[in-house]
Structure formats: structure tokens, C-alpha cells
Coordinates of C-alpha atoms and ligand atoms in Angstrom, one line a residue:
X210 CA -12.1 106.7 -71.5
X211 CA -8.3 105.4 -71.9
X212 CA -6.4 108.6 -71.1
X213 CA -7.1 111.9 -69.2
X214 CA -5.3 115.1 -68.3
X215 CA -4.6 116.9 -65.0
X216 CA -3.5 120.2 -64.3
X217 CA -3.3 123.1 -61.6
X218 CA -4.1 126.3 -62.2
X219 CA -4.5 130.0 -60.5
X220 CA -3.0 130.5 -56.9
X221 CA -1.3 127.3 -55.6
X222 CA -3.0 125.8 -52.5
X223 CA -1.6 123.2 -50.0
X224 CA -3.2 119.9 -50.7
X225 CA -3.2 120.4 -54.4
X226 CA -0.5 117.3 -54.7
X227 CA -2.8 115.4 -52.7
X228 CA -5.6 115.8 -55.5
X229 CA -3.1 115.0 -58.2
X230 CA -2.1 111.9 -56.5
X231 CA -5.7 111.0 -56.1
X232 CA -6.5 111.6 -59.7
X233 CA -3.4 109.8 -60.9
X234 CA -4.0 106.5 -58.7
X235 CA -7.6 106.6 -59.1
X236 CA -7.5 106.7 -62.9
X237 CA -4.6 104.0 -63.0
X238 CA -7.0 101.9 -60.8
X239 CA -9.7 102.3 -63.5
X240 CA -7.3 101.3 -66.4
X241 CA -6.5 105.0 -67.7
X242 CA -3.4 106.7 -68.3
X243 CA -2.8 110.3 -66.9
X244 CA -1.0 113.2 -68.7
X245 CA 0.0 116.0 -66.1
X246 CA 0.2 119.3 -67.7
X247 CA 2.6 121.8 -66.3
X248 CA 1.9 125.6 -65.2
X249 CA -1.9 125.0 -65.8
X250 CA -3.5 126.0 -69.6
X251 CA -0.2 127.2 -70.5
X252 CA 0.9 123.4 -70.6
X253 CA -1.8 122.4 -72.7
X254 CA -1.2 125.0 -75.0
X255 CA 2.5 124.1 -75.2
X256 CA 3.9 127.4 -74.5
X257 CA 7.3 126.4 -73.2
X258 CA 10.4 126.8 -75.2
X259 CA 11.0 123.2 -74.3
X260 CA 7.8 121.1 -75.4
X261 CA 9.1 118.2 -73.0
X262 CA 8.5 121.0 -70.2
X263 CA 5.0 121.3 -71.0
X264 CA 3.6 117.9 -70.0
X265 CA 4.6 114.4 -68.6
X266 CA 3.0 111.1 -68.3
X267 CA 2.1 110.7 -64.4
X268 CA 2.5 107.0 -63.1
X269 CA 1.7 105.7 -59.8
X270 CA 5.3 106.1 -58.9
X271 CA 5.5 109.8 -60.0
X272 CA 3.2 110.7 -57.4
X273 CA 4.9 109.0 -54.7
X274 CA 6.2 111.3 -51.8
X275 CA 4.0 114.2 -52.9
X276 CA 0.7 114.0 -50.3
X277 CA 2.5 115.8 -47.6
X278 CA 4.1 118.6 -49.8
X279 CA 2.7 122.3 -50.2
X280 CA 2.7 123.8 -53.4
X281 CA 1.8 121.9 -56.6
X282 CA 4.7 119.8 -58.4
X283 CA 2.9 120.4 -61.7
X284 CA 3.4 124.2 -61.2
X285 CA 0.8 126.5 -61.8
X286 CA 0.4 129.9 -63.7
X287 CA -2.6 132.1 -64.9
X288 CA -3.5 131.9 -68.5
X289 CA -4.9 135.3 -69.7
X290 CA -5.7 134.5 -73.2
X291 CA -7.6 131.2 -72.4
X292 CA -11.2 133.0 -72.9
X293 CA -10.4 133.5 -76.7
X294 CA -12.0 130.7 -78.7
X295 CA -9.3 129.8 -81.1
X296 CA -7.0 129.3 -77.9
X297 CA -9.5 127.0 -76.5
X298 CA -9.7 125.0 -79.7
X299 CA -6.0 124.9 -80.0
X300 CA -6.0 123.3 -76.4
X301 CA -8.6 120.8 -77.4
X302 CA -6.6 120.1 -80.5
X303 CA -3.6 119.5 -78.4
X304 CA -5.3 117.2 -76.0
X305 CA -6.8 115.1 -78.6
X306 CA -3.5 114.9 -80.5
X307 CA -2.1 113.0 -77.1
X308 CA -5.0 110.9 -77.1
X309 CA -6.5 112.6 -74.1
X310 CA -10.3 112.2 -73.8
X311 CA -11.1 114.2 -70.5
X312 CA -9.4 116.7 -68.2
X313 CA -9.4 117.2 -64.6
X314 CA -8.7 121.0 -63.6
X315 CA -7.6 121.6 -60.0
X316 CA -7.9 125.4 -59.4
X317 CA -10.1 128.3 -58.4
X318 CA -13.1 130.2 -59.9
X319 CA -11.1 131.8 -62.9
X320 CA -10.1 128.4 -64.2
X321 CA -13.5 127.0 -64.1
X322 CA -14.6 129.5 -66.5
X323 CA -12.0 128.1 -69.1
X324 CA -12.9 124.6 -68.0
X325 CA -16.6 125.3 -68.9
X326 CA -15.9 126.7 -72.3
X327 CA -13.7 123.6 -73.0
X328 CA -16.6 121.2 -72.0
X329 CA -19.0 123.4 -73.9
X330 CA -17.0 122.7 -77.1
X331 CA -17.4 119.1 -76.6
X332 CA -14.3 118.2 -74.4
X333 CA -15.1 116.6 -71.0
X334 CA -13.8 118.4 -68.0
X335 CA -14.3 118.2 -64.3
X336 CA -13.2 120.8 -61.9
X337 CA -11.7 120.4 -58.3
X338 CA -11.7 123.6 -56.1
X339 CA -8.3 124.4 -55.2
X340 CA -7.8 127.9 -53.6
X341 CA -7.0 129.1 -50.1
X342 CA -9.6 131.5 -50.3
X343 CA -12.8 129.4 -49.7
X344 CA -14.7 131.7 -52.0
X345 CA -16.6 129.1 -54.0
X346 CA -20.0 129.1 -52.3
X347 CA -21.1 125.7 -53.7
X348 CA -18.8 123.9 -51.7
X349 CA -18.5 124.0 -47.8
X350 CA -14.5 124.0 -48.2
X351 CA -11.9 124.4 -51.0
X352 CA -8.5 122.6 -50.9
X353 CA -6.0 124.8 -48.9
X354 CA -8.2 126.8 -46.8
X355 CA -7.7 124.7 -43.5
X356 CA -4.0 124.7 -43.9
X357 CA -4.0 128.5 -44.6
X358 CA -6.0 129.2 -41.6
X359 CA -3.7 127.1 -39.4
X360 CA -0.8 128.9 -40.8
X361 CA -2.4 132.3 -40.1
X362 CA -3.1 131.1 -36.8
X363 CA 0.6 130.2 -35.9
X364 CA 1.8 133.5 -37.1
X365 CA -0.9 135.4 -35.2
X366 CA -0.2 133.3 -32.0
X367 CA 3.5 134.5 -32.3
X368 CA 2.6 138.2 -32.9
X369 CA 0.1 138.0 -29.8
X370 CA 3.2 137.2 -27.6
X371 CA 5.1 140.2 -28.6
X372 CA 2.0 142.4 -28.5
X373 CA 1.2 141.4 -25.1
X374 CA 4.7 142.0 -23.9
X375 CA 4.5 145.5 -25.2
X376 CA 1.0 146.2 -24.4
X377 CA 0.4 147.0 -28.1
X378 CA -2.4 146.3 -30.5
X379 CA -1.7 144.3 -33.7
X380 CA -3.5 144.8 -37.0
X381 CA -2.9 141.4 -39.0
X382 CA -3.7 141.2 -42.6
X383 CA -4.7 137.8 -44.0
X384 CA -5.2 136.7 -47.7
X385 CA -8.8 135.8 -49.1
X386 CA -9.4 138.0 -52.3
X387 CA -12.9 139.3 -52.1
X388 CA -13.8 136.6 -49.2
X389 CA -13.6 136.9 -45.6
X390 CA -13.4 133.2 -44.5
X391 CA -9.9 133.0 -43.7
X392 CA -10.0 136.2 -41.5
X393 CA -13.2 135.2 -39.8
X394 CA -11.9 131.6 -39.1
X395 CA -8.6 132.9 -37.9
X396 CA -10.0 135.5 -35.8
X397 CA -12.1 133.0 -34.0
X398 CA -9.6 130.7 -33.5
X399 CA -6.9 133.1 -32.0
X400 CA -9.4 134.8 -29.8
X401 CA -9.1 138.1 -31.7
X402 CA -11.1 141.3 -30.6
X403 CA -12.0 142.6 -33.9
X404 CA -12.4 141.2 -37.7
X405 CA -12.7 143.5 -40.8
X406 CA -14.0 141.6 -43.8
X407 CA -15.3 142.6 -47.2
X408 CA -18.7 141.4 -46.6
X409 CA -19.4 143.6 -43.8
X410 CA -19.3 147.6 -43.5
X411 CA -17.0 148.8 -41.0
X412 CA -15.5 152.2 -39.9
X413 CA -12.0 153.4 -38.5
X414 CA -13.8 155.4 -35.8
X415 CA -15.8 152.4 -34.6
X416 CA -12.5 150.2 -34.7
X417 CA -10.7 152.9 -32.6
X418 CA -13.5 152.8 -30.2
X419 CA -13.2 149.3 -29.7
X420 CA -9.3 149.2 -29.3
X421 CA -10.0 151.9 -26.6
X422 CA -12.9 149.8 -25.0
X423 CA -10.7 146.8 -25.1
X424 CA -7.9 148.5 -23.3
X425 CA -10.4 150.1 -20.6
X426 CA -11.4 146.1 -20.1
X427 CA -7.6 145.5 -19.1
X428 CA -6.7 143.9 -22.4
X429 CA -3.0 144.1 -22.8
X430 CA -2.8 143.1 -26.6
X431 CA -5.8 143.9 -29.0
X432 CA -5.7 141.6 -32.0
X433 CA -7.4 142.7 -35.1
X434 CA -7.6 140.4 -38.0
X435 CA -8.3 142.2 -41.4
X436 CA -9.1 140.7 -44.7
X437 CA -7.0 141.9 -47.6
X438 CA -10.3 142.8 -49.2
X439 CA -11.7 144.5 -46.3
X440 CA -11.0 148.1 -47.6
X441 CA -13.7 147.7 -50.1
X442 CA -16.4 147.8 -47.2
X443 CA -14.8 150.8 -45.4
X444 CA -17.4 153.3 -44.9
X445 CA -15.3 156.1 -43.3
X446 CA -14.9 159.4 -44.8
X447 CA -11.1 159.2 -45.5
X448 CA -10.6 162.8 -47.2
X449 CA -12.0 164.0 -43.9
X450 CA -9.6 161.9 -41.8
X451 CA -6.7 162.9 -44.1
X452 CA -7.7 166.4 -43.3
X453 CA -7.9 166.0 -39.5
X454 CA -4.5 164.2 -39.3
X455 CA -2.3 165.8 -41.8
X456 CA 0.9 164.5 -40.1
X457 CA -0.1 160.7 -41.0
X458 CA 0.3 161.5 -44.9
X459 CA -3.2 159.8 -45.5
X460 CA -4.2 161.1 -49.0
X461 CA -7.8 160.2 -48.9
X462 CA -7.8 159.0 -52.7
X463 CA -5.8 155.7 -52.9
X464 CA -7.0 152.6 -51.0
X465 CA -5.6 152.9 -47.5
X466 CA -2.5 150.8 -46.8
X467 CA -2.7 148.6 -43.6
X468 CA 0.2 150.5 -42.0
X469 CA -1.7 153.9 -42.6
X470 CA -4.7 152.3 -41.2
X471 CA -2.8 151.3 -38.1
X472 CA -1.4 154.7 -37.7
X473 CA -5.0 156.3 -38.0
X474 CA -6.4 153.6 -35.5
X475 CA -3.2 154.5 -33.1
X476 CA -3.9 158.2 -33.3
X477 CA -7.5 157.8 -32.7
X478 CA -7.6 155.1 -30.2
X479 CA -4.6 156.6 -28.3
X480 CA -2.8 153.1 -28.2
X481 CA 0.1 151.7 -30.1
X482 CA -1.0 149.6 -33.2
X483 CA 1.5 147.6 -35.4
X484 CA 0.6 146.4 -38.6
X485 CA 1.6 142.8 -40.3
X486 CA 0.6 141.6 -43.5
X487 CA 1.0 137.7 -43.4
X488 CA 1.3 137.4 -47.4
X489 CA 2.4 134.4 -49.2
X490 CA 3.2 132.5 -46.0
X491 CA -0.5 131.5 -45.9
X492 CA -0.1 129.8 -49.3
X493 CA 2.9 127.4 -48.2
X494 CA 3.7 124.7 -46.0
X495 CA 2.6 121.2 -45.7
X496 CA -1.1 120.8 -46.1
X497 CA -3.3 119.8 -42.9
X498 CA -4.7 116.5 -42.5
X499 CA -8.4 118.2 -43.5
X500 CA -6.6 119.3 -46.8
X501 CA -5.2 116.0 -47.6
X502 CA -8.3 114.2 -47.1
X503 CA -10.3 116.8 -48.9
X504 CA -7.7 116.6 -51.9
X505 CA -7.8 112.9 -52.0
X506 CA -11.5 112.5 -52.0
X507 CA -12.3 115.3 -54.6
X508 CA -9.4 114.3 -56.9
X509 CA -10.6 110.6 -56.9
X510 CA -14.5 111.7 -57.2
X511 CA -13.5 113.8 -60.3
X512 CA -12.0 110.7 -62.1
X513 CA -14.8 108.5 -61.3
X514 CA -17.4 111.0 -63.0
X515 CA -15.0 111.3 -66.2
X516 CA -14.9 107.4 -66.2
X517 CA -18.8 107.4 -65.8
X518 CA -19.2 109.7 -68.9
X519 CA -20.2 112.9 -66.5
X520 CA -18.4 116.1 -67.2
X521 CA -18.9 120.0 -67.2
X522 CA -19.2 119.6 -63.3
X523 CA -17.3 120.9 -60.2
X524 CA -17.1 118.8 -57.5
X525 CA -17.2 119.8 -53.9
X526 CA -18.1 119.0 -50.0
X527 CA -21.4 119.6 -48.5
X528 CA -22.1 118.4 -44.9
X529 CA -19.3 116.3 -45.6
X530 CA -20.8 114.5 -48.5
X531 CA -19.3 114.7 -51.9
X532 CA -21.4 116.8 -54.4
X533 CA -20.9 117.7 -58.3
X534 CA -22.6 120.8 -59.7
X535 CA -22.7 122.3 -63.1
X536 CA -20.0 124.8 -63.9
X537 CA -22.6 127.6 -64.7
X538 CA -23.8 127.2 -61.0
X539 CA -20.6 128.0 -59.5
X540 CA -20.1 131.3 -61.3
X541 CA -21.0 134.7 -60.0
X542 CA -22.1 134.2 -56.5
X543 CA -20.4 135.1 -53.1
X544 CA -20.5 132.7 -50.3
X545 CA -22.9 134.4 -47.8
X546 CA -21.0 135.7 -44.9
X547 CA -21.4 133.2 -41.8
X548 CA -23.2 135.6 -39.3
X549 CA -23.5 133.0 -36.6
X550 CA -19.7 133.0 -36.6
X551 CA -19.4 136.7 -36.3
X552 CA -21.9 136.7 -33.5
X553 CA -19.7 134.3 -31.7
X554 CA -16.8 136.4 -32.1
X555 CA -18.3 139.4 -30.6
X556 CA -19.7 137.0 -27.7
X557 CA -16.1 135.6 -27.2
X558 CA -14.4 138.9 -27.4
X559 CA -14.4 141.7 -25.0
X560 CA -17.4 143.3 -26.5
X561 CA -20.0 141.1 -25.1
X562 CA -21.6 142.7 -22.0
Ligands
LIG749 O1 -6.5 133.0 -54.7 C1 -5.4 133.1 -53.6 C2 -4.8 134.2 -53.3 O2 -3.7 133.9 -52.7 C3 -5.5 135.4 -52.7 O3 -5.7 135.3 -51.4 C4 -4.6 136.5 -53.1 O4 -5.7 137.7 -53.3 C5 -4.3 136.3 -54.5 O5 -4.4 134.9 -54.9 C6 -2.8 136.7 -54.9 O6 -2.6 136.3 -56.2 P1 -1.2 136.4 -56.8 O7 -0.3 135.5 -56.3 O8 -1.4 136.0 -58.4 O9 -0.4 137.6 -56.8

């Protein structure tokens, strides 16, 4: 291969720049040139008004001074129409028109479907897992996860100080879409009492009971870490709670907001609870050392596979060894919840006997 393309797509993740840098420098070291597409597949489809804003030739120098920066300098976007066959064919024609023979897609699960489709149509693609969610079970870690957990941890440490001073509980919502990994890891690292995740059923009644118990044990501040997808595994009867506590304005129908959950927990536990949603702060910031290393290793490995005429694969890391698996094997499955980490959380929190 003489020329390859690279893009970032889906939600940005700290460490994506390190991966782009590794793609570019490994390609150049192997005699290939690199085209960087902007805004994911939108750049490949040349959708911006100014065509010069869709892609650029990346040199060793273009990626200088990027390894330590969060976000992605190629920018990112979702491309809803990319599932259409004619759109995929247009993407291939555009890349071939630029002399590009293979593509590295740095992204999450959604983009891998598009990558797989391009590959099935005869255009070689290798995927690099970039998402803070860590929701791709074929790899132990995705690029951005470690930084997101560290950012969440720093925020929770700060919230704990004010909670402790006021003897309040704190319900802190972290990102992760359908995956509880950011929540579990943050909870363990910050010494939280309770974690609520989409992969394990939970109830408001039991959570309120735990808050009461923690207070009886002498805890001044109870920290509850909730994954944003945790409402999916809530087993409480919301209609019954709405009737029991009409003054809280809980409707019983819509998904319960975290502020309403905090109000219910406060009412049912008899302890003041404040809610904080951490939100996009978890996606920004300088990547951690782990994410810079992971981005560098995976980006470089992806280019080596293309160079060796291997494609249709997503790269990852298992037990600290680089792996590559066919795209199809990355689809549809959920990472099994790490029961040993949950057990450890219970042992280390107030709830061990
Ligand atoms: O996939 C990363 C992520 O930040 C999820 O944790 C979150 O659910 C989602 O993206 C938010 O997506 P968007 O920025 O498109 O609203």
C-alpha cells in the first residue's frame, strides 16, 4: 500500500490524538503517505461546503505536539446515512480517487459497522477502539476509558469533601452508555459505598436502606456512583413510589431523572442527598499515560496489519498483548460485568460485616 486514510468517529476520547500520531508515523516509516479525514465518515463523503475542509495530507510534522492533547484534532461526528449501500460506494470511490488503498477507523462500536461494510465491499479497513465507555468486550480496554475514570475520580474526590463537611450523601452520575465500567472503576477507586449499573438489578428501597445503614455505621458522607444507563435495571415500582410521595413530583412513567432519584433517596433514607451529573467533563482533558500508550500501540498495530494486507479487523489488547479480531466478532455482545470488582466494592464499603 502506498497511501492510507485515517479518521476518528463517534464520541471523542482522550488518546485519539496519540492513535492518529502513531498511525501517521508508522505509515511514514513504512513508506506510506496518510490522508486524515475530518469529522469521521463525513469527511470521506466530502460533505463540507469547502472541500479543503474535508481532509488533509498528514505528515510526521502534522502530528507533532498532539500526543498530550485530549479530543481529536481531526474532529469527529456521527454519520447517520453511512449504513446505505450507495453512501458506502461513494466513500470508496472518493478514497480511491485520492489514491487511498486502506483506512484506519478510530472509534466505537457504531463506526465499526460502517468499517465492516466498506471492508466487505473490497476496501481494506482496520478499526481501533476509541471510546471512553470501555463497552467493546473483545478488548480489555478502549482508548479514553482510563482518562475518563481518572477525571471522574478527581471530581468525586472534590464532591466528597463538601459532602463530608455537610454530612450529606452524594449521588454522582457518570457516563458509559449501556456499560457500567466507568461507574464500577470510579466507585472502587474513590471508595464509594454504592454503585448502580445497567448490568445489575437494583432498587430504590434497597439503596435507601444502604444509605441509612452507612449513616448508622458513622459515615458522614455516603457516595453513590450511578452509571448513566443504570435506570434500565431499576426494579422498583415507580408508580407506587409516585403515589406514596406525591410532593416529589415523580410521574412514574418517564425515566427517572437523577435529581428525582436523589429526592426519593433523601425522603426514604431520611438523609440529605445531592445529585451531580458529571457529563462531558469526562470526555475532555489530557490523556493519561495509559491512554497515550494504548493509542500509540493500537494505532501503530493497525497500520502494520494494513501493510501486511490484513483487514476487516479491529485491534485491541488482552492481558497486555495486542490482538486483532474480525469486525463481526465485535458486534452485538456486551462486556460481562466484572463480579469480582463488585464483590470487592461490597467488601471494602461499609456493607461488609
Ligand atoms: O460513547 C461515549 C459517550 O460519551 C457515552 O458515554 C454517552 O452516552 C454518549 O457518548 C453521549 O453521546 P453524544 O455526545 O453524542 O450525546
